[in-house]
Short mmCIF file of N, CA, C and O in Angstrom, two decimals:
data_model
loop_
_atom_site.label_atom_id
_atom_site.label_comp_id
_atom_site.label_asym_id
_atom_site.label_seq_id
_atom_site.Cartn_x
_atom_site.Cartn_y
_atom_site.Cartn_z
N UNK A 1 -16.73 32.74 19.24
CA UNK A 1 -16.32 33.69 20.28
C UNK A 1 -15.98 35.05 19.66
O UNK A 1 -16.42 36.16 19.95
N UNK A 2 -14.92 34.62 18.58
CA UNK A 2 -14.97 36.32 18.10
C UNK A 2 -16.00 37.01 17.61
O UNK A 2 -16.15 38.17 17.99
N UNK A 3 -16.93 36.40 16.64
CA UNK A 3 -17.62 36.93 16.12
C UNK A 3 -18.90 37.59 17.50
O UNK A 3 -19.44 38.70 17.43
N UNK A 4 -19.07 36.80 18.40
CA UNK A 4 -19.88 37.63 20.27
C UNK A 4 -19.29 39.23 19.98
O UNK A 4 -19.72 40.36 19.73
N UNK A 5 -17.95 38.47 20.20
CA UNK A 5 -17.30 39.69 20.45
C UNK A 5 -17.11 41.06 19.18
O UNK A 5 -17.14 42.28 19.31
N UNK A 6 -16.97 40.45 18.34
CA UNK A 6 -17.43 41.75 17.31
C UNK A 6 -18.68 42.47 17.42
O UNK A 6 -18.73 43.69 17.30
N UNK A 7 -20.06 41.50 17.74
CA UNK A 7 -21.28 42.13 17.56
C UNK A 7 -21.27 42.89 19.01
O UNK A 7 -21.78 44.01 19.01
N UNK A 8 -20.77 42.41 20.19
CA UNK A 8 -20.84 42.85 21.26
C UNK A 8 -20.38 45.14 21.00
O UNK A 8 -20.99 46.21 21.08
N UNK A 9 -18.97 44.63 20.68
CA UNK A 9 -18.27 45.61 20.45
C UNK A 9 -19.08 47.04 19.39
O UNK A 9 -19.34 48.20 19.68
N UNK A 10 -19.25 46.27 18.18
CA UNK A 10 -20.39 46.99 17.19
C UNK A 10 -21.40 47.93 17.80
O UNK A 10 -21.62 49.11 17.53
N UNK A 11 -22.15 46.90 18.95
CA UNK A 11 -23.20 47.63 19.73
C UNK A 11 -22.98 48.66 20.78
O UNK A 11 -23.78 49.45 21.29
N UNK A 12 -21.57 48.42 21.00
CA UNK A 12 -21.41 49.23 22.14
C UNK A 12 -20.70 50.72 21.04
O UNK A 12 -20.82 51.93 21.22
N UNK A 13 -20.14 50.12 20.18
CA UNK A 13 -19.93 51.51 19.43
C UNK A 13 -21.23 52.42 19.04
O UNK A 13 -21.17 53.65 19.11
N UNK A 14 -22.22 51.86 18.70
CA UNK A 14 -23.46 52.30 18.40
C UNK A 14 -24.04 53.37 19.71
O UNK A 14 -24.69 54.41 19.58
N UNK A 15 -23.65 52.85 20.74
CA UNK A 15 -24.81 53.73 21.88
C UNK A 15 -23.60 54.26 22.92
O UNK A 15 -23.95 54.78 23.99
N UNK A 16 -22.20 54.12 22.61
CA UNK A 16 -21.26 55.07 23.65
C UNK A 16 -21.54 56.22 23.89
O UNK A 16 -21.76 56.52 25.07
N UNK A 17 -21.65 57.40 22.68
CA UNK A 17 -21.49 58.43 22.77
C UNK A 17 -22.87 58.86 23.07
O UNK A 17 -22.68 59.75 23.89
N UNK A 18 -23.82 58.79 22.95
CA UNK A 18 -25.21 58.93 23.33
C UNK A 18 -25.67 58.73 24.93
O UNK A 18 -26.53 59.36 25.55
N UNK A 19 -24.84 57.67 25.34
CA UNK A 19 -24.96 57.36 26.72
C UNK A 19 -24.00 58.03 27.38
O UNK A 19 -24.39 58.47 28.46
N UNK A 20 -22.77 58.29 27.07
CA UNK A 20 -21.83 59.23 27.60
C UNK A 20 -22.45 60.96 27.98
O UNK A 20 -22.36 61.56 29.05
N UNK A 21 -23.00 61.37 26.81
CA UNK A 21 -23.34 62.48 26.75
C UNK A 21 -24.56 62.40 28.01
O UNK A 21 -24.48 62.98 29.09
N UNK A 22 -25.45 61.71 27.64
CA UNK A 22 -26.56 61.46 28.85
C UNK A 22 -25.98 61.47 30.07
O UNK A 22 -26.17 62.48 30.75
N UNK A 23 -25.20 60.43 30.60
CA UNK A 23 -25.13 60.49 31.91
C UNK A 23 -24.00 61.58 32.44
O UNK A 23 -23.68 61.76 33.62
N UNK A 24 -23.51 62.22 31.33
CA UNK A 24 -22.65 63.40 31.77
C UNK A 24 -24.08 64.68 32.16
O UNK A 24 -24.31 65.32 33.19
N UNK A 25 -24.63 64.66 31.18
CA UNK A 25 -25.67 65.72 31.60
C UNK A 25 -26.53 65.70 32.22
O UNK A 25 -27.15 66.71 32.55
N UNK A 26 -26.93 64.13 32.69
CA UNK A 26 -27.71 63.86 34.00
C UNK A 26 -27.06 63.73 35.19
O UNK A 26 -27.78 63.80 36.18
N UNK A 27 -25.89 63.54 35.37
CA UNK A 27 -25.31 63.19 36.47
C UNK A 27 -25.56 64.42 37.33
O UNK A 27 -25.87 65.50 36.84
N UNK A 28 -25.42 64.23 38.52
CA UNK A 28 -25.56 65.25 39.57
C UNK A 28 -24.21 65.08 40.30
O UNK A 28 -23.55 64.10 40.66
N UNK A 29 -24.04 66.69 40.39
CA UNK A 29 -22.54 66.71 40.61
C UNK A 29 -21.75 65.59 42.51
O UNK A 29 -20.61 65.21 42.77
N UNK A 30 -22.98 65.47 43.27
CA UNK A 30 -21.84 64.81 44.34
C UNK A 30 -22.11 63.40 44.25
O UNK A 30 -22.16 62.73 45.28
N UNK A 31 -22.33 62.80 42.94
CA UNK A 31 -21.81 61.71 42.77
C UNK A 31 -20.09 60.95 42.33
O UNK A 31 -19.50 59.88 42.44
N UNK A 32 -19.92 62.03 41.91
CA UNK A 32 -17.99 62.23 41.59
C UNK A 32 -17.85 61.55 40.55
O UNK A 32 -18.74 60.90 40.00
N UNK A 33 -16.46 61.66 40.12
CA UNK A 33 -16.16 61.29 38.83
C UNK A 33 -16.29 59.77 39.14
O UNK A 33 -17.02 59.13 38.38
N UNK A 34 -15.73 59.15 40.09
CA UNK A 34 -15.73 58.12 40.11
C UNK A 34 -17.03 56.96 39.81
O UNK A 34 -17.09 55.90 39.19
N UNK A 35 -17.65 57.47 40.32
CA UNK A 35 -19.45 56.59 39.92
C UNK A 35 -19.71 57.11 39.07
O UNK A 35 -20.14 56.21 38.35
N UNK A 36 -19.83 58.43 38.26
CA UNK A 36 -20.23 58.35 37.26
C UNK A 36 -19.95 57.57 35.89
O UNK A 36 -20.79 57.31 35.02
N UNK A 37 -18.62 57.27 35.87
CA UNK A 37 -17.68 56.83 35.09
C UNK A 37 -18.27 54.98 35.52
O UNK A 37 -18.69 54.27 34.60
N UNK A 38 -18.23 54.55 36.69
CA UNK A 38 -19.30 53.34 36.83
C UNK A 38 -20.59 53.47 36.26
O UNK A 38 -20.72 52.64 35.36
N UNK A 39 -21.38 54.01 36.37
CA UNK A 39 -22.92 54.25 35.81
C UNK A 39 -22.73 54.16 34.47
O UNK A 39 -23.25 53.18 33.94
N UNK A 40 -21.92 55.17 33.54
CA UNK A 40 -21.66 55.04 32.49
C UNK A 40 -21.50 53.77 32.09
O UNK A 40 -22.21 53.41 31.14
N UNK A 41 -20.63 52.86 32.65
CA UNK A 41 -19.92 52.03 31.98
C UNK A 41 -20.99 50.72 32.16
O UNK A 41 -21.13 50.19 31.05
N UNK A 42 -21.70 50.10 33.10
CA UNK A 42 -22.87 49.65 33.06
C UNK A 42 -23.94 50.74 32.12
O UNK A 42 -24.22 49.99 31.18
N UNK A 43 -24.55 51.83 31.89
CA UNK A 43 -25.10 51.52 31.07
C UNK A 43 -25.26 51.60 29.65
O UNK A 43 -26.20 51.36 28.89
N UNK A 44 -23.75 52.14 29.44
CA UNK A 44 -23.12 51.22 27.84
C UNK A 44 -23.27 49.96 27.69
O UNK A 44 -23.30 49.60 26.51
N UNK A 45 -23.41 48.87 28.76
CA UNK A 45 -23.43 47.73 28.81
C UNK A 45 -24.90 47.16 28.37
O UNK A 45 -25.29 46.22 27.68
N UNK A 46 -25.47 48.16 29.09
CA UNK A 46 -27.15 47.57 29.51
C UNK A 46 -27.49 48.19 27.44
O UNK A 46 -27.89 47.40 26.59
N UNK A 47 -27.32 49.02 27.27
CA UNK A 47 -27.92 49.48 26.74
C UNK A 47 -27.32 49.02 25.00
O UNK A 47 -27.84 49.33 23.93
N UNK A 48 -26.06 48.18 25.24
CA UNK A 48 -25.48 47.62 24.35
C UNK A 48 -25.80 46.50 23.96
O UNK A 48 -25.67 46.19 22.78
N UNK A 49 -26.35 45.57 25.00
CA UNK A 49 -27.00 44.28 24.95
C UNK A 49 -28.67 44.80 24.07
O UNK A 49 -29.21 44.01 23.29
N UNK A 50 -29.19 46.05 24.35
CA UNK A 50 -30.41 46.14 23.94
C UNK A 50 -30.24 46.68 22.46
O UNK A 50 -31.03 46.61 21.52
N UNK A 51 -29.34 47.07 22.52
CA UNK A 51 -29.05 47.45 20.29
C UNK A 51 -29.01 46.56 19.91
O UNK A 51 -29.63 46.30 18.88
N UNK A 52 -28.15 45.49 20.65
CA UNK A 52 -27.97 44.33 20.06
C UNK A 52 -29.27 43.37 19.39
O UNK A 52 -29.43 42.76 18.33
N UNK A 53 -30.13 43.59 20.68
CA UNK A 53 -31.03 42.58 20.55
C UNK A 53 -32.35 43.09 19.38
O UNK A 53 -33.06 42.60 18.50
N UNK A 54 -32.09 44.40 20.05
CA UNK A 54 -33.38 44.78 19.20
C UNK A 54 -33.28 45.58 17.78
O UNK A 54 -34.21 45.90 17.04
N UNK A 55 -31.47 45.89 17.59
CA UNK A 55 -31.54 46.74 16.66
C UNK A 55 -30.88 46.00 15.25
O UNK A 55 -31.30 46.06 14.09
N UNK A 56 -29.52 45.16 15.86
CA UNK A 56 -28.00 45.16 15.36
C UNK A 56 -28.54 43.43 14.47
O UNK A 56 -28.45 43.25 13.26
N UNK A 57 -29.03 42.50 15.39
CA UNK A 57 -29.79 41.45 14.83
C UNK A 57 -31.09 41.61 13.95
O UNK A 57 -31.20 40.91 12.94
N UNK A 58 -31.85 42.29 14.23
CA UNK A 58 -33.38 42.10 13.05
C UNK A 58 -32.57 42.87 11.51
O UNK A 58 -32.89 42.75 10.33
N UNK A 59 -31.57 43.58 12.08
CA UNK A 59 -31.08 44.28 10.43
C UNK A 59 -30.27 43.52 10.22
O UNK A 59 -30.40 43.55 9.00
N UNK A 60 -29.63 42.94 10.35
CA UNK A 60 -28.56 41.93 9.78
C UNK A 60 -29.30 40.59 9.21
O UNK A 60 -28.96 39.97 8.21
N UNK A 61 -30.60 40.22 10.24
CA UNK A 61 -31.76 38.68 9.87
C UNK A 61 -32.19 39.68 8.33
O UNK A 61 -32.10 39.14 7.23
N UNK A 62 -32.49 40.67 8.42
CA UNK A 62 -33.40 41.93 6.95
C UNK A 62 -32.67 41.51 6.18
O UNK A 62 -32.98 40.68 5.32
N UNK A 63 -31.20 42.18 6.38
CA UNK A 63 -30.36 42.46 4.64
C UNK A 63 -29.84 41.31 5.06
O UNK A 63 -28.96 41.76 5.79
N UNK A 64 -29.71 39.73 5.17
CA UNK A 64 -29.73 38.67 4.89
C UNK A 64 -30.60 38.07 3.58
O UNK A 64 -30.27 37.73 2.45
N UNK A 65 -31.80 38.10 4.26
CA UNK A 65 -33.29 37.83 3.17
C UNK A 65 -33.05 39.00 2.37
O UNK A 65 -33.55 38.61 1.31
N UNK A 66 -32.53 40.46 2.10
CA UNK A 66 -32.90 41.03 0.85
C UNK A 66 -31.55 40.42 0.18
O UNK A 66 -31.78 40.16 -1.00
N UNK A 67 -30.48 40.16 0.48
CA UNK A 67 -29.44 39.64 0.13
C UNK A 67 -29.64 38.48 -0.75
O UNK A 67 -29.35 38.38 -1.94
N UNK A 68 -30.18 37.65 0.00
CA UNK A 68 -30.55 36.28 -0.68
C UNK A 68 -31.53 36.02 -1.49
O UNK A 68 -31.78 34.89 -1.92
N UNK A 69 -32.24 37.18 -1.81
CA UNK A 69 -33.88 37.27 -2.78
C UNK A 69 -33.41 37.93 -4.06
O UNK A 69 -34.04 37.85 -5.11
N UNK A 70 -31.64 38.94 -3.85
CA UNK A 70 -31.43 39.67 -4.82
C UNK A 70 -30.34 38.42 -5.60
O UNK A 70 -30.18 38.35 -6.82
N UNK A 71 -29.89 37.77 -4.90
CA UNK A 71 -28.96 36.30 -5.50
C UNK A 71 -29.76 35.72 -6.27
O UNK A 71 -29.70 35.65 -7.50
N UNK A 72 -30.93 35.09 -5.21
CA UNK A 72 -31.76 34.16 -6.11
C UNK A 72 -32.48 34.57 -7.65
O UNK A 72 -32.62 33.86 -8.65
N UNK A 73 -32.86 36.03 -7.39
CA UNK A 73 -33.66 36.71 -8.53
C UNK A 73 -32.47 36.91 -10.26
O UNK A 73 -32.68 36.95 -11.47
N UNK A 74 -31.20 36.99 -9.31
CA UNK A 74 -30.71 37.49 -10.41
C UNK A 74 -30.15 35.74 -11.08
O UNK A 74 -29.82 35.47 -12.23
N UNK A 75 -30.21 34.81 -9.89
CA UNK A 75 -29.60 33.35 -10.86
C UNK A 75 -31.25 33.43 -11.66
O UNK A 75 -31.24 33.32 -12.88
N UNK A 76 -32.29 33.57 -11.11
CA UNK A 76 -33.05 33.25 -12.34
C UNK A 76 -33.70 34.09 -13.57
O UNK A 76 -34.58 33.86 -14.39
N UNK A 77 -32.75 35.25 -13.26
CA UNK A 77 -32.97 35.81 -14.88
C UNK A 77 -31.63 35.34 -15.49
O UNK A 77 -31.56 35.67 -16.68
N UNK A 78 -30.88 34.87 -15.18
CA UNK A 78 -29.46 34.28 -15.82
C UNK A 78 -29.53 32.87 -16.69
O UNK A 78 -29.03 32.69 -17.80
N UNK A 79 -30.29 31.90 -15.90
CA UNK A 79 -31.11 31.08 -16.37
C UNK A 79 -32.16 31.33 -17.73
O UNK A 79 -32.24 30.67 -18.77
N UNK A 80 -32.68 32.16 -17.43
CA UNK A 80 -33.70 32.12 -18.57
C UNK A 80 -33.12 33.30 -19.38
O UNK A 80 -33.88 34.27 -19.49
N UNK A 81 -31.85 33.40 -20.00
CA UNK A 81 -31.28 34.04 -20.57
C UNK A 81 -30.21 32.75 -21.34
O UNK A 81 -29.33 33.07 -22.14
#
């Protein structure tokens, strides 16, 4: 559960300010503060689930495998030393 919640959080740090800025400068003014501040906040959401999926996971699955190729490489020059 925590760890959801860390990656959740991670992602949403990743695309706040980008989406903030957007829907501040797209918004059209007689939607009011009030929906905009909804819109925003769904699509920090929407768009947090999609870092996640497509950005925050394949780099973490990456520097896993370079992680574990630079372990393995270095037990076997240790070995043959």
């Amino acid at each position: 559960l925590l760890r959801s919640i860390g990656r959740a959080s991670y992602a949403a740090y990743l695309v706040h300010l980008p989406v903030l800025t957007a829907v501040r400068d797209l918004s059209l003014p007689q939607l009011g503060p009030s929906l905009s501040m909804a819109l925003a906040a769904l699509a920090i959401c929407v768009f947090s689930v999609a870092a996640d999926i497509f950005i925050v996971r394949p780099t973490a699955r990456w520097s896993r495998s370079v992680s574990n190729f630079i372990i393995i490489k270095n037990c076997v020059l240790l070995e043959a030393v």
